[in-house]
Amino acid sequence: MQDFLLRERQSVISERLRLNGRVLAAELAMEFGVSEDTVRRDLREMAAAGLCERVYGGALPVSPAHGSLTQRMAFAADRKQALARAAAKQITPGSCVFFDAGSTNLAIANALPAELELTAATNAPAIAAALIDKPAVNVILIGGMVDRQTGGALGAKALRDMEQISPDLCILGACGIDLEAGITTFGFEDAEFKRFATSRSKKVMAAVTSEKFSTAAPHSVLPVAHCECLVVEHDADPAILAGYRERGCRTVISERTN
């Protein structure tokens, strides 16, 4: 009977995550008539099975940003291109910009006007290759072992290289974003590098597809209050965006895709 109740609880939790985008341990404990420790144990087991991501006080759905860089480039390509066009307009000519690894950031690199003068640094070879075709962009490639999942160089060498740069803007890749959990990513070393890159930068911008909102990945990168600009899709929920603006995060809405 106990095993059945466990499966039943976890089924209800999965459904609540799908419908509401978040669950709170205290509310679930009251509903199920069990202790909060029991619910937290359920959430730990679900997180270990990849069914949710634990956050303080409860859980969030798992970020949909799985797969290799090639796979992610093929997903929602037209929507990412719309985000990229809006994000490119936020870049100040003559500035130094760090492009974090990621499929949306690759789209931003491709969307830069050919005449835009810029010093661009990146840890992603694919982004460097896109930028080198821009005649007015000086490209700095951050080196080290390239992680196949992120498409970017990570580890000690990449951190040492990043230490030599102080960008005016960091264009940060985000696997998941939530008002409480902040910006998160799947890889431990990726999170470490992203945190260091943002600490070296004067401002941070992230371009985020709508399905990443109110989701989380295992490793924390940045509180949303430290993200100066958030570029979002045309159909992003206005109520959700209001919460980000209250935290001091400027929002830029991209054009509608066909």
CSV table of C-alpha atoms in Angstrom, one decimal:
chain,number,residue,atom,x,y,z
A,1,MET,CA,0.0,0.0,0.0
A,2,GLN,CA,2.8,2.4,0.9
A,3,ASP,CA,4.5,1.9,-2.6
A,4,PHE,CA,1.1,2.6,-4.3
A,5,LEU,CA,0.7,5.8,-2.3
A,6,LEU,CA,4.2,6.9,-3.2
A,7,ARG,CA,3.5,6.4,-6.9
A,8,GLU,CA,0.2,8.1,-6.5
A,9,ARG,CA,1.8,11.1,-4.9
A,10,GLN,CA,4.5,11.4,-7.5
A,11,SER,CA,1.9,11.1,-10.3
A,12,VAL,CA,-0.1,14.0,-8.7
A,13,ILE,CA,3.1,16.1,-8.3
A,14,SER,CA,4.0,15.5,-12.0
A,15,GLU,CA,0.5,16.7,-13.1
A,16,ARG,CA,0.7,19.8,-10.9
A,17,LEU,CA,4.1,20.6,-12.4
A,18,ARG,CA,2.6,20.3,-15.8
A,19,LEU,CA,-0.4,22.5,-15.0
A,20,ASN,CA,1.0,25.1,-12.6
A,21,GLY,CA,4.7,25.1,-13.4
A,22,ARG,CA,5.7,24.9,-9.7
A,23,VAL,CA,4.9,22.9,-6.6
A,24,LEU,CA,5.5,23.8,-3.0
A,25,ALA,CA,6.4,21.1,-0.5
A,26,ALA,CA,4.3,22.6,2.3
A,27,GLU,CA,1.2,22.7,0.2
A,28,LEU,CA,1.7,19.2,-1.0
A,29,ALA,CA,2.3,17.9,2.5
A,30,MET,CA,-1.0,19.4,3.6
A,31,GLU,CA,-2.9,18.0,0.7
A,32,PHE,CA,-1.4,14.5,1.0
A,33,GLY,CA,-1.7,14.4,4.8
A,34,VAL,CA,2.0,13.5,5.1
A,35,SER,CA,5.1,15.4,6.5
A,36,GLU,CA,7.1,17.9,4.5
A,37,ASP,CA,10.1,15.5,4.9
A,38,THR,CA,8.1,12.8,3.1
A,39,VAL,CA,7.3,15.2,0.2
A,40,ARG,CA,10.9,16.4,0.0
A,41,ARG,CA,11.9,12.8,-0.2
A,42,ASP,CA,9.4,12.3,-3.1
A,43,LEU,CA,10.9,15.4,-4.8
A,44,ARG,CA,14.4,14.1,-4.4
A,45,GLU,CA,13.5,10.8,-6.0
A,46,MET,CA,11.7,12.5,-8.8
A,47,ALA,CA,14.7,14.8,-9.4
A,48,ALA,CA,17.1,11.9,-9.4
A,49,ALA,CA,14.9,10.3,-12.1
A,50,GLY,CA,14.9,13.5,-14.2
A,51,LEU,CA,11.2,14.3,-13.6
A,52,CYS,CA,11.7,17.7,-11.9
A,53,GLU,CA,14.3,20.1,-10.5
A,54,ARG,CA,14.3,20.8,-6.8
A,55,VAL,CA,14.4,24.4,-5.7
A,56,TYR,CA,14.1,26.0,-2.3
A,57,GLY,CA,10.6,25.1,-0.9
A,58,GLY,CA,9.5,22.8,-3.7
A,59,ALA,CA,10.2,21.9,-7.3
A,60,LEU,CA,10.1,23.2,-10.9
A,61,PRO,CA,9.7,21.4,-14.3
A,62,VAL,CA,12.9,20.3,-15.9
A,63,SER,CA,14.3,22.7,-18.5
A,64,PRO,CA,13.5,21.5,-22.1
A,65,ALA,CA,17.0,22.6,-23.3
A,66,HIS,CA,18.4,19.1,-23.7
A,67,GLY,CA,20.5,17.7,-26.5
A,68,SER,CA,23.7,18.6,-28.4
A,69,LEU,CA,24.3,22.0,-29.9
A,70,THR,CA,23.4,20.6,-33.4
A,71,GLN,CA,20.1,19.3,-32.0
A,72,ARG,CA,19.3,22.6,-30.2
A,73,MET,CA,20.2,24.6,-33.3
A,74,ALA,CA,17.5,22.8,-35.2
A,75,PHE,CA,14.8,23.4,-32.5
A,76,ALA,CA,12.6,26.5,-33.0
A,77,ALA,CA,15.1,28.0,-35.4
A,78,ASP,CA,12.7,30.7,-36.7
A,79,ARG,CA,11.9,31.8,-33.1
A,80,LYS,CA,15.5,32.0,-32.2
A,81,GLN,CA,16.2,34.1,-35.2
A,82,ALA,CA,13.5,36.6,-34.1
A,83,LEU,CA,15.1,36.7,-30.7
A,84,ALA,CA,18.5,37.2,-32.3
A,85,ARG,CA,17.4,40.2,-34.4
A,86,ALA,CA,16.0,41.9,-31.3
A,87,ALA,CA,19.0,41.1,-29.2
A,88,ALA,CA,21.5,42.3,-31.9
A,89,LYS,CA,19.8,45.8,-31.7
A,90,GLN,CA,20.8,46.0,-28.0
A,91,ILE,CA,24.5,45.8,-28.7
A,92,THR,CA,26.4,49.1,-28.6
A,93,PRO,CA,28.8,49.7,-31.5
A,94,GLY,CA,32.4,49.8,-30.4
A,95,SER,CA,31.8,47.8,-27.3
A,96,CYS,CA,33.4,44.5,-26.1
A,97,VAL,CA,30.9,41.7,-25.9
A,98,PHE,CA,31.2,38.1,-24.6
A,99,PHE,CA,29.1,35.6,-26.4
A,100,ASP,CA,28.4,32.6,-24.2
A,101,ALA,CA,28.0,29.2,-25.9
A,102,GLY,CA,24.5,28.3,-27.1
A,103,SER,CA,22.2,27.9,-30.1
A,104,THR,CA,20.3,31.2,-29.5
A,105,ASN,CA,23.6,33.1,-29.0
A,106,LEU,CA,24.9,31.6,-32.3
A,107,ALA,CA,21.8,33.0,-34.0
A,108,ILE,CA,22.6,36.4,-32.4
A,109,ALA,CA,26.1,36.2,-33.8
A,110,ASN,CA,24.7,35.5,-37.3
A,111,ALA,CA,22.2,38.4,-37.0
A,112,LEU,CA,24.8,41.1,-36.3
A,113,PRO,CA,24.9,43.7,-39.1
A,114,ALA,CA,28.0,43.4,-41.2
A,115,GLU,CA,29.0,47.0,-40.5
A,116,LEU,CA,28.7,46.8,-36.7
A,117,GLU,CA,32.1,47.5,-35.1
A,118,LEU,CA,32.7,45.3,-32.2
A,119,THR,CA,35.3,43.3,-30.1
A,120,ALA,CA,33.7,39.9,-29.6
A,121,ALA,CA,35.0,37.2,-27.3
A,122,THR,CA,33.5,33.7,-27.1
A,123,ASN,CA,34.3,30.2,-25.8
A,124,ALA,CA,32.3,28.7,-28.6
A,125,PRO,CA,34.1,27.8,-31.9
A,126,ALA,CA,30.8,27.8,-33.9
A,127,ILE,CA,30.1,31.4,-32.7
A,128,ALA,CA,33.7,32.4,-33.5
A,129,ALA,CA,33.3,31.0,-37.0
A,130,ALA,CA,30.1,33.1,-37.5
A,131,LEU,CA,31.7,36.2,-36.1
A,132,ILE,CA,34.9,36.0,-38.2
A,133,ASP,CA,32.7,36.5,-41.3
A,134,LYS,CA,31.7,40.0,-40.0
A,135,PRO,CA,34.4,42.3,-41.3
A,136,ALA,CA,34.0,44.9,-38.6
A,137,VAL,CA,34.2,42.5,-35.7
A,138,ASN,CA,37.5,41.6,-33.9
A,139,VAL,CA,37.2,38.1,-32.6
A,140,ILE,CA,38.8,36.7,-29.4
A,141,LEU,CA,38.5,32.9,-29.1
A,142,ILE,CA,38.6,31.6,-25.5
A,143,GLY,CA,40.3,28.2,-25.6
A,144,GLY,CA,40.4,24.9,-23.7
A,145,MET,CA,38.7,21.6,-24.0
A,146,VAL,CA,35.4,22.0,-25.9
A,147,ASP,CA,32.4,20.4,-24.2
A,148,ARG,CA,30.3,18.6,-26.8
A,149,GLN,CA,27.0,19.2,-25.0
A,150,THR,CA,27.4,23.0,-24.7
A,151,GLY,CA,29.6,23.6,-27.7
A,152,GLY,CA,31.9,25.8,-25.7
A,153,ALA,CA,35.3,25.5,-24.1
A,154,LEU,CA,35.2,25.0,-20.3
A,155,GLY,CA,37.6,24.3,-17.5
A,156,ALA,CA,40.8,25.9,-16.2
A,157,LYS,CA,42.1,27.2,-19.5
A,158,ALA,CA,38.8,28.9,-20.4
A,159,LEU,CA,38.6,30.5,-17.0
A,160,ARG,CA,42.2,31.8,-17.3
A,161,ASP,CA,41.4,33.2,-20.7
A,162,MET,CA,38.2,34.8,-19.5
A,163,GLU,CA,40.2,36.5,-16.7
A,164,GLN,CA,42.0,38.6,-19.2
A,165,ILE,CA,38.7,40.2,-20.6
A,166,SER,CA,36.3,42.7,-19.1
A,167,PRO,CA,33.3,42.8,-21.4
A,168,ASP,CA,30.8,45.7,-21.6
A,169,LEU,CA,28.1,43.0,-22.1
A,170,CYS,CA,27.8,39.3,-21.5
A,171,ILE,CA,25.3,37.5,-23.7
A,172,LEU,CA,24.5,34.6,-21.4
A,173,GLY,CA,23.1,31.3,-22.5
A,174,ALA,CA,20.2,30.0,-20.3
A,175,CYS,CA,18.9,26.5,-20.0
A,176,GLY,CA,16.1,27.5,-17.6
A,177,ILE,CA,14.9,30.7,-16.0
A,178,ASP,CA,12.7,31.3,-13.0
A,179,LEU,CA,12.1,34.3,-10.7
A,180,GLU,CA,13.2,32.4,-7.6
A,181,ALA,CA,15.7,29.9,-9.1
A,182,GLY,CA,17.2,32.4,-11.4
A,183,ILE,CA,19.1,31.4,-14.6
A,184,THR,CA,20.3,27.8,-14.5
A,185,THR,CA,22.2,25.3,-16.6
A,186,PHE,CA,22.7,21.6,-16.8
A,187,GLY,CA,26.5,21.3,-16.5
A,188,PHE,CA,28.5,21.9,-13.4
A,189,GLU,CA,31.6,23.3,-15.2
A,190,ASP,CA,29.3,25.2,-17.6
A,191,ALA,CA,27.7,26.9,-14.6
A,192,GLU,CA,31.1,27.7,-13.1
A,193,PHE,CA,32.3,29.3,-16.3
A,194,LYS,CA,29.1,31.3,-16.9
A,195,ARG,CA,29.2,32.7,-13.3
A,196,PHE,CA,32.8,33.8,-13.9
A,197,ALA,CA,32.0,35.4,-17.2
A,198,THR,CA,29.1,37.4,-15.8
A,199,SER,CA,31.3,38.5,-12.9
A,200,ARG,CA,33.8,39.9,-15.4
A,201,SER,CA,31.1,41.8,-17.4
A,202,LYS,CA,29.5,45.2,-16.8
A,203,LYS,CA,26.0,44.1,-18.0
A,204,VAL,CA,24.3,40.8,-18.7
A,205,MET,CA,21.7,40.0,-21.4
A,206,ALA,CA,19.9,36.8,-22.1
A,207,ALA,CA,17.6,35.8,-25.0
A,208,VAL,CA,15.2,33.2,-23.9
A,209,THR,CA,12.6,31.1,-25.7
A,210,SER,CA,9.2,30.9,-24.0
A,211,GLU,CA,9.3,27.3,-22.9
A,212,LYS,CA,12.3,27.9,-20.7
A,213,PHE,CA,10.4,30.2,-18.4
A,214,SER,CA,9.5,28.7,-14.9
A,215,THR,CA,11.8,25.8,-15.5
A,216,ALA,CA,15.1,24.9,-14.0
A,217,ALA,CA,18.3,22.9,-14.6
A,218,PRO,CA,20.5,21.5,-11.8
A,219,HIS,CA,23.1,24.2,-11.5
A,220,SER,CA,22.6,27.9,-10.6
A,221,VAL,CA,24.2,30.6,-12.6
A,222,LEU,CA,22.7,34.0,-11.9
A,223,PRO,CA,19.8,35.7,-10.0
A,224,VAL,CA,17.4,37.4,-12.4
A,225,ALA,CA,18.0,40.7,-10.7
A,226,HIS,CA,21.6,40.6,-12.0
A,227,CYS,CA,20.4,40.2,-15.6
A,228,GLU,CA,20.1,43.8,-17.0
A,229,CYS,CA,18.2,42.8,-20.2
A,230,LEU,CA,16.0,39.9,-21.1
A,231,VAL,CA,15.0,39.4,-24.7
A,232,VAL,CA,11.8,37.4,-25.0
A,233,GLU,CA,9.4,36.1,-27.7
A,234,HIS,CA,6.4,38.1,-28.8
A,235,ASP,CA,4.0,35.8,-27.0
A,236,ALA,CA,5.7,35.8,-23.6
A,237,ASP,CA,3.2,36.0,-20.7
A,238,PRO,CA,2.9,39.7,-19.7
A,239,ALA,CA,2.2,38.7,-16.1
A,240,ILE,CA,5.5,36.7,-16.0
A,241,LEU,CA,7.4,39.5,-17.6
A,242,ALA,CA,6.1,42.0,-15.0
A,243,GLY,CA,7.7,39.9,-12.3
A,244,TYR,CA,11.1,40.2,-14.0
A,245,ARG,CA,10.7,43.9,-14.5
A,246,GLU,CA,10.0,44.2,-10.8
A,247,ARG,CA,13.4,42.6,-10.1
A,248,GLY,CA,15.1,45.3,-12.3
A,249,CYS,CA,15.3,43.2,-15.5
A,250,ARG,CA,14.5,45.2,-18.6
A,251,THR,CA,12.5,43.2,-21.1
A,252,VAL,CA,12.8,43.4,-24.9
A,253,ILE,CA,10.0,41.7,-27.0
A,254,SER,CA,11.0,40.2,-30.3
A,255,GLU,CA,8.9,40.4,-33.5
A,256,ARG,CA,6.2,37.8,-34.3
A,257,THR,CA,7.4,34.9,-36.4
A,258,ASN,CA,5.4,33.6,-39.4
